[in-house]
């Protein structure tokens, strides 16, 4: 029980989950596993198929595409959603640059959580819009 509460507290601190009610948060908790990885570990690999979505609880990671760094991710950021949403290979490689704790959610759980938590889907869309805007800016400069 204590373990469960600790997990819910962990989830509550993640901005992506900020607007979820207790039921939705518990649903996420049931479907997500906490995983610790060292520095320099590849979380997802460009052009390979992927089956997980990740939220960084604590740590850092670089997003690399064709050997170029696209972005740096840190506490509260998420990754791995694109391949799952589009059902296409990974768009980039994501490698940790510090010891990192992530929440990992399997494809089918990611899908069902998104279906049942519109707040989460909306937040994710806002982040995707931000990433797209940023990607466009990079093209112009
Ligand atoms: P996916 O394509 O599944 O795997 C690689 C991940 O890197 C991708 O999902 C996004 O989560 C992330 N990613 C790709 N491009 C960017 C970007 N421009 N900025 C931040 N994250 C990105």
XYZ file of N, CA and C and ligand atoms in Angstrom:
445
model
N 0.835 -1.206 0.000
C 0.000 0.000 0.000
C 0.871 1.258 0.000
N 1.926 1.212 0.871
C 2.827 2.345 0.940
C 3.525 2.550 -0.410
N 3.888 1.408 -1.000
C 4.554 1.428 -2.295
C 3.663 2.119 -3.328
N 2.367 1.778 -3.268
C 1.402 2.343 -4.215
C 1.287 3.861 -4.016
N 1.212 4.283 -2.756
C 1.108 5.712 -2.465
C 2.335 6.455 -2.967
N 3.509 5.843 -2.763
C 4.749 6.486 -3.190
C 4.744 6.666 -4.704
N 4.228 5.679 -5.402
C 4.178 5.771 -6.858
C 3.228 6.898 -7.291
N 2.087 6.994 -6.600
C 1.133 8.058 -6.936
C 1.736 9.433 -6.672
N 2.484 9.558 -5.588
C 3.148 10.836 -5.286
C 4.151 11.188 -6.373
N 4.859 10.173 -6.823
C 5.829 10.358 -7.905
C 5.129 10.877 -9.166
N 4.008 10.243 -9.484
C 3.265 10.630 -10.688
C 2.697 12.041 -10.558
N 2.229 12.352 -9.357
C 1.612 13.653 -9.123
C 2.593 14.803 -9.384
N 3.889 14.522 -9.216
C 4.904 15.558 -9.381
C 5.296 15.771 -10.855
N 4.785 14.922 -11.741
C 5.138 15.039 -13.165
C 4.168 16.006 -13.849
N 4.683 17.094 -14.451
C 3.796 18.089 -15.066
C 2.801 17.500 -16.073
N 3.234 16.513 -16.840
C 2.336 15.906 -17.832
C 1.064 15.363 -17.180
N 1.186 14.939 -15.928
C 0.047 14.331 -15.243
C -0.661 15.303 -14.295
N -0.270 16.582 -14.359
C -0.723 17.547 -13.342
C -2.245 17.688 -13.257
N -2.917 17.606 -14.388
C -4.371 17.842 -14.357
C -5.202 16.572 -14.223
N -4.546 15.460 -13.993
C -5.311 14.213 -13.880
C -5.970 14.120 -12.509
N -7.184 13.578 -12.481
C -7.812 13.352 -11.176
C -7.245 12.057 -10.579
N -7.625 11.779 -9.335
C -7.017 10.637 -8.637
C -7.214 9.318 -9.378
N -8.410 9.148 -9.964
C -8.706 7.910 -10.680
C -7.819 7.756 -11.902
N -7.663 8.860 -12.642
C -6.837 8.819 -13.850
C -5.369 8.575 -13.484
N -4.950 9.213 -12.399
C -3.570 9.052 -11.953
C -3.299 7.597 -11.541
N -4.257 7.022 -10.850
C -4.108 5.621 -10.427
C -4.044 4.720 -11.663
N -4.830 5.073 -12.675
C -4.825 4.315 -13.919
C -3.432 4.349 -14.562
N -2.828 5.550 -14.608
C -1.474 5.682 -15.149
C -0.524 4.819 -14.322
N -0.660 4.901 -12.997
C 0.226 4.151 -12.098
C 0.168 2.661 -12.334
N -1.031 2.163 -12.614
C -1.189 0.723 -12.864
C -0.462 0.306 -14.134
N -0.342 1.232 -15.070
C 0.196 0.883 -16.388
C 1.655 1.279 -16.601
N 2.272 1.937 -15.619
C 3.643 2.434 -15.828
C 4.619 1.793 -14.846
N 5.802 1.478 -15.352
C 6.862 0.914 -14.492
C 7.989 1.925 -14.352
N 8.522 2.012 -13.143
C 9.658 2.893 -12.924
C 10.933 2.119 -13.241
N 11.799 2.719 -14.057
C 13.031 2.048 -14.468
C 14.206 3.012 -14.284
N 15.312 2.524 -13.712
C 16.522 3.339 -13.572
C 17.546 2.907 -14.606
N 18.142 3.879 -15.280
C 19.192 3.568 -16.260
C 20.398 4.461 -15.995
N 21.561 3.975 -16.361
C 22.786 4.749 -16.160
C 22.966 5.803 -17.245
N 24.055 6.547 -17.113
C 24.407 7.542 -18.133
C 24.852 6.838 -19.411
N 24.521 7.420 -20.562
C 24.984 6.865 -21.831
C 24.173 5.679 -22.315
N 22.980 5.497 -21.763
C 22.134 4.382 -22.199
C 21.139 4.847 -23.264
N 20.990 4.039 -24.290
C 20.053 4.366 -25.367
C 18.646 3.932 -24.949
N 17.742 4.899 -24.893
C 16.356 4.570 -24.517
C 15.559 4.143 -25.738
N 15.731 4.878 -26.841
C 15.089 4.473 -28.097
C 16.073 4.726 -29.234
N 15.961 3.942 -30.289
C 16.913 4.003 -31.402
C 16.209 4.408 -32.694
N 16.761 5.437 -33.334
C 16.200 5.932 -34.594
C 16.010 4.795 -35.603
N 14.913 4.848 -36.310
C 14.603 3.908 -37.411
C 14.309 2.480 -36.959
N 14.194 2.272 -35.669
C 13.771 0.944 -35.212
C 12.324 1.029 -34.731
N 11.684 -0.109 -34.645
C 10.312 -0.066 -34.156
C 10.338 0.073 -32.638
N 9.313 0.684 -32.105
C 9.310 0.918 -30.665
C 8.000 0.497 -30.033
N 8.094 0.106 -28.776
C 6.879 -0.351 -28.104
C 6.613 0.343 -26.783
N 7.440 1.372 -26.465
C 7.254 2.023 -25.163
C 7.263 3.538 -25.273
N 6.570 4.130 -24.312
C 6.546 5.578 -24.106
C 7.229 5.824 -22.762
N 7.987 6.918 -22.652
C 8.752 7.180 -21.431
C 8.506 8.595 -20.918
N 8.487 8.725 -19.604
C 8.504 10.043 -18.973
C 9.742 10.080 -18.079
N 10.553 11.129 -18.222
C 11.743 11.257 -17.372
C 11.316 11.806 -16.009
N 11.494 10.985 -14.994
C 11.200 11.425 -13.627
C 12.334 12.327 -13.148
N 13.528 11.851 -13.371
C 14.705 12.589 -12.944
C 15.862 12.165 -13.839
N 16.559 13.146 -14.421
C 17.710 12.794 -15.251
C 17.793 13.678 -16.473
N 18.562 13.237 -17.447
C 18.760 14.022 -18.664
C 18.980 13.089 -19.841
N 18.570 13.566 -21.025
C 18.794 12.767 -22.236
C 18.886 13.685 -23.445
N 19.657 13.269 -24.435
C 19.758 13.995 -25.702
C 18.933 13.277 -26.764
N 18.257 14.077 -27.582
C 17.537 13.548 -28.741
C 18.437 13.748 -29.956
N 18.843 12.658 -30.604
C 19.796 12.716 -31.717
C 19.140 12.188 -32.996
N 19.240 12.970 -34.046
C 18.714 12.494 -35.340
C 19.829 12.581 -36.372
N 20.110 11.493 -37.032
C 21.188 11.445 -38.024
C 22.478 12.038 -37.462
N 22.773 11.763 -36.211
C 24.014 12.222 -35.584
C 23.983 13.655 -35.077
N 22.877 14.358 -35.273
C 22.767 15.753 -34.813
C 21.844 15.854 -33.616
N 22.220 16.720 -32.677
C 21.379 16.859 -31.485
C 20.201 17.777 -31.771
N 18.994 17.224 -31.581
C 17.775 18.002 -31.823
C 17.307 18.704 -30.564
N 17.500 18.054 -29.424
C 16.943 18.607 -28.191
C 17.571 17.930 -26.987
N 17.478 18.625 -25.872
C 17.867 18.037 -24.588
C 16.606 17.880 -23.754
N 16.455 16.726 -23.156
C 15.278 16.473 -22.322
C 15.712 16.345 -20.864
N 14.822 16.719 -19.964
C 15.144 16.632 -18.541
C 13.922 16.251 -17.729
N 13.989 16.545 -16.433
C 12.926 16.141 -15.510
C 11.536 16.528 -16.037
N 10.641 15.578 -16.082
C 9.261 15.846 -16.477
C 9.004 15.741 -17.973
N 10.070 15.705 -18.780
C 9.871 15.597 -20.238
C 9.491 14.169 -20.614
N 8.818 14.032 -21.733
C 8.449 12.687 -22.193
C 9.040 12.416 -23.562
N 9.104 11.159 -23.927
C 9.670 10.765 -25.227
C 9.092 9.421 -25.655
N 9.227 9.187 -26.953
C 8.803 7.891 -27.472
C 7.352 7.853 -27.905
N 6.682 9.017 -27.841
C 5.259 9.054 -28.195
C 5.037 9.001 -29.703
N 6.000 9.551 -30.482
C 5.756 9.698 -31.922
C 5.583 8.363 -32.625
N 6.491 7.440 -32.368
C 6.409 6.131 -33.028
C 5.108 5.412 -32.665
N 4.664 5.615 -31.427
C 3.438 4.924 -31.001
C 2.203 5.573 -31.620
N 2.200 6.905 -31.657
C 1.028 7.603 -32.197
C 0.873 7.360 -33.697
N 2.027 7.309 -34.388
C 1.971 7.173 -35.851
C 2.086 5.728 -36.310
N 2.479 4.839 -35.412
C 2.787 3.466 -35.784
C 3.851 3.421 -36.885
N 4.932 4.151 -36.627
C 6.075 4.212 -37.540
C 7.349 4.027 -36.714
N 8.518 3.809 -37.384
C 9.757 3.656 -36.610
C 10.109 4.920 -35.818
N 11.006 4.761 -34.866
C 11.460 5.879 -34.046
C 12.046 6.992 -34.918
N 11.675 8.229 -34.633
C 12.140 9.367 -35.435
C 13.550 9.793 -35.046
N 14.019 9.376 -33.895
C 15.326 9.820 -33.401
C 15.821 8.802 -32.384
N 17.100 8.954 -32.032
C 17.678 8.170 -30.935
C 17.674 9.043 -29.692
N 17.322 8.463 -28.566
C 17.376 9.221 -27.314
C 18.321 8.495 -26.368
N 19.364 9.233 -25.938
C 20.397 8.625 -25.090
C 20.554 9.435 -23.805
N 20.644 8.752 -22.687
C 20.758 9.460 -21.407
C 22.136 10.105 -21.289
N 22.176 11.266 -20.653
C 23.453 11.962 -20.431
C 23.721 12.108 -18.931
N 22.967 11.383 -18.143
C 23.141 11.342 -16.684
C 22.373 10.113 -16.199
N 22.668 9.651 -14.999
C 21.815 8.587 -14.445
C 20.372 9.075 -14.433
N 19.468 8.244 -14.908
C 18.103 8.718 -15.188
C 17.062 7.711 -14.715
N 15.988 8.260 -14.142
C 14.848 7.414 -13.775
C 13.696 7.746 -14.712
N 13.134 6.741 -15.327
C 12.004 6.970 -16.230
C 10.795 6.137 -15.807
N 9.640 6.609 -16.232
C 8.438 5.779 -16.187
C 8.266 5.222 -17.578
N 8.091 3.938 -17.675
C 7.940 3.303 -18.986
C 6.527 2.737 -19.106
N 5.910 3.015 -20.235
C 4.548 2.522 -20.457
C 4.487 1.795 -21.794
N 3.957 0.614 -21.786
C 3.853 -0.175 -23.017
C 2.830 0.445 -23.977
N 3.035 0.195 -25.247
C 2.196 0.750 -26.311
C 0.686 0.651 -26.032
N 0.220 -0.532 -25.667
C -1.233 -0.695 -25.520
C -1.742 0.062 -24.287
N -0.891 0.163 -23.254
C -1.287 0.912 -22.066
C -1.283 2.411 -22.347
N -0.287 2.850 -23.105
C -0.199 4.257 -23.512
C -1.489 4.636 -24.243
N -1.885 3.777 -25.144
C -3.082 4.035 -25.930
C -4.326 4.101 -25.043
N -4.470 3.182 -24.125
C -5.688 3.188 -23.306
C -5.690 4.333 -22.300
N -4.500 4.700 -21.793
C -4.432 5.854 -20.875
C -4.806 7.138 -21.632
N -4.294 7.284 -22.854
C -4.635 8.478 -23.651
C -6.142 8.551 -23.898
N -6.739 7.401 -24.184
C -8.176 7.367 -24.450
C -8.985 7.781 -23.224
N -8.481 7.418 -22.050
C -9.288 7.665 -20.853
C -8.915 8.952 -20.127
N -7.860 9.637 -20.582
C -7.449 10.871 -19.888
C -7.245 12.001 -20.892
N -8.337 12.689 -21.265
C -8.223 13.750 -22.262
C -7.288 14.893 -21.852
N -7.160 15.150 -20.551
C -6.233 16.191 -20.102
C -4.807 15.871 -20.517
N -4.495 14.582 -20.391
C -3.142 14.146 -20.714
C -2.900 14.273 -22.223
N -3.892 13.860 -22.996
C -3.761 13.944 -24.452
C -3.567 15.405 -24.872
N -4.294 16.290 -24.220
C -4.207 17.711 -24.556
C -2.823 18.281 -24.229
N -2.308 17.910 -23.077
C -0.958 18.373 -22.693
C 0.094 17.849 -23.656
N -0.102 16.605 -24.047
C 0.855 16.020 -24.972
C 0.809 16.750 -26.316
N -0.397 17.084 -26.756
C -0.536 17.834 -28.010
C 0.171 19.180 -27.916
N 0.029 19.851 -26.772
C 0.665 21.164 -26.598
C 2.181 21.026 -26.698
N 2.729 19.970 -26.105
C 4.177 19.763 -26.175
C 4.607 19.437 -27.598
N 3.796 18.645 -28.289
C 4.126 18.320 -29.686
C 4.092 19.582 -30.545
N 3.121 20.463 -30.283
C 3.042 21.734 -31.023
C 4.297 22.564 -30.756
N 4.712 22.581 -29.507
C 5.921 23.326 -29.144
C 7.142 22.760 -29.880
N 7.242 21.441 -29.907
C 8.387 20.812 -30.587
C 8.356 21.113 -32.083
N 7.176 21.107 -32.660
C 7.048 21.391 -34.086
C 7.457 22.840 -34.375
N 6.989 23.746 -33.524
C 7.329 25.160 -33.708
C 8.843 25.340 -33.628
N 9.437 24.656 -32.656
C 10.879 24.766 -32.472
C 11.617 24.171 -33.675
N 11.123 23.066 -34.179
C 11.751 22.426 -35.342
C 11.686 23.360 -36.542
N 10.554 24.062 -36.697
C 10.412 25.015 -37.802
C 11.428 26.142 -37.669
N 11.614 26.631 -36.435
C 12.570 27.716 -36.213
C 13.969 27.290 -36.623
N 14.295 26.030 -36.331
C 15.626 25.535 -36.680
C 15.830 25.517 -38.190
N 14.763 25.259 -38.934
C 14.868 25.215 -40.385
C 15.172 26.594 -40.959
N 14.582 27.635 -40.348
C 14.717 28.986 -40.895
C 16.098 29.548 -40.637
N 16.687 29.269 -39.471
C 17.969 29.894 -39.121
C 19.146 29.133 -39.738
P 9.809 8.580 -31.189
O 9.850 8.951 -32.623
O 8.913 7.496 -30.774
O 11.290 8.259 -30.689
C 12.227 9.332 -30.652
C 11.669 10.411 -29.793
O 12.434 11.590 -29.693
C 10.344 10.935 -30.370
O 9.396 9.892 -30.327
C 10.107 12.122 -29.501
O 9.634 11.738 -28.240
C 11.528 12.638 -29.357
N 11.775 13.735 -30.299
C 11.848 13.665 -31.641
N 12.065 14.876 -32.166
C 12.141 15.739 -31.132
C 12.369 17.150 -31.023
N 12.564 17.915 -32.100
N 12.354 17.696 -29.793
C 12.165 16.923 -28.698
N 11.963 15.603 -28.742
C 11.947 15.006 -29.937
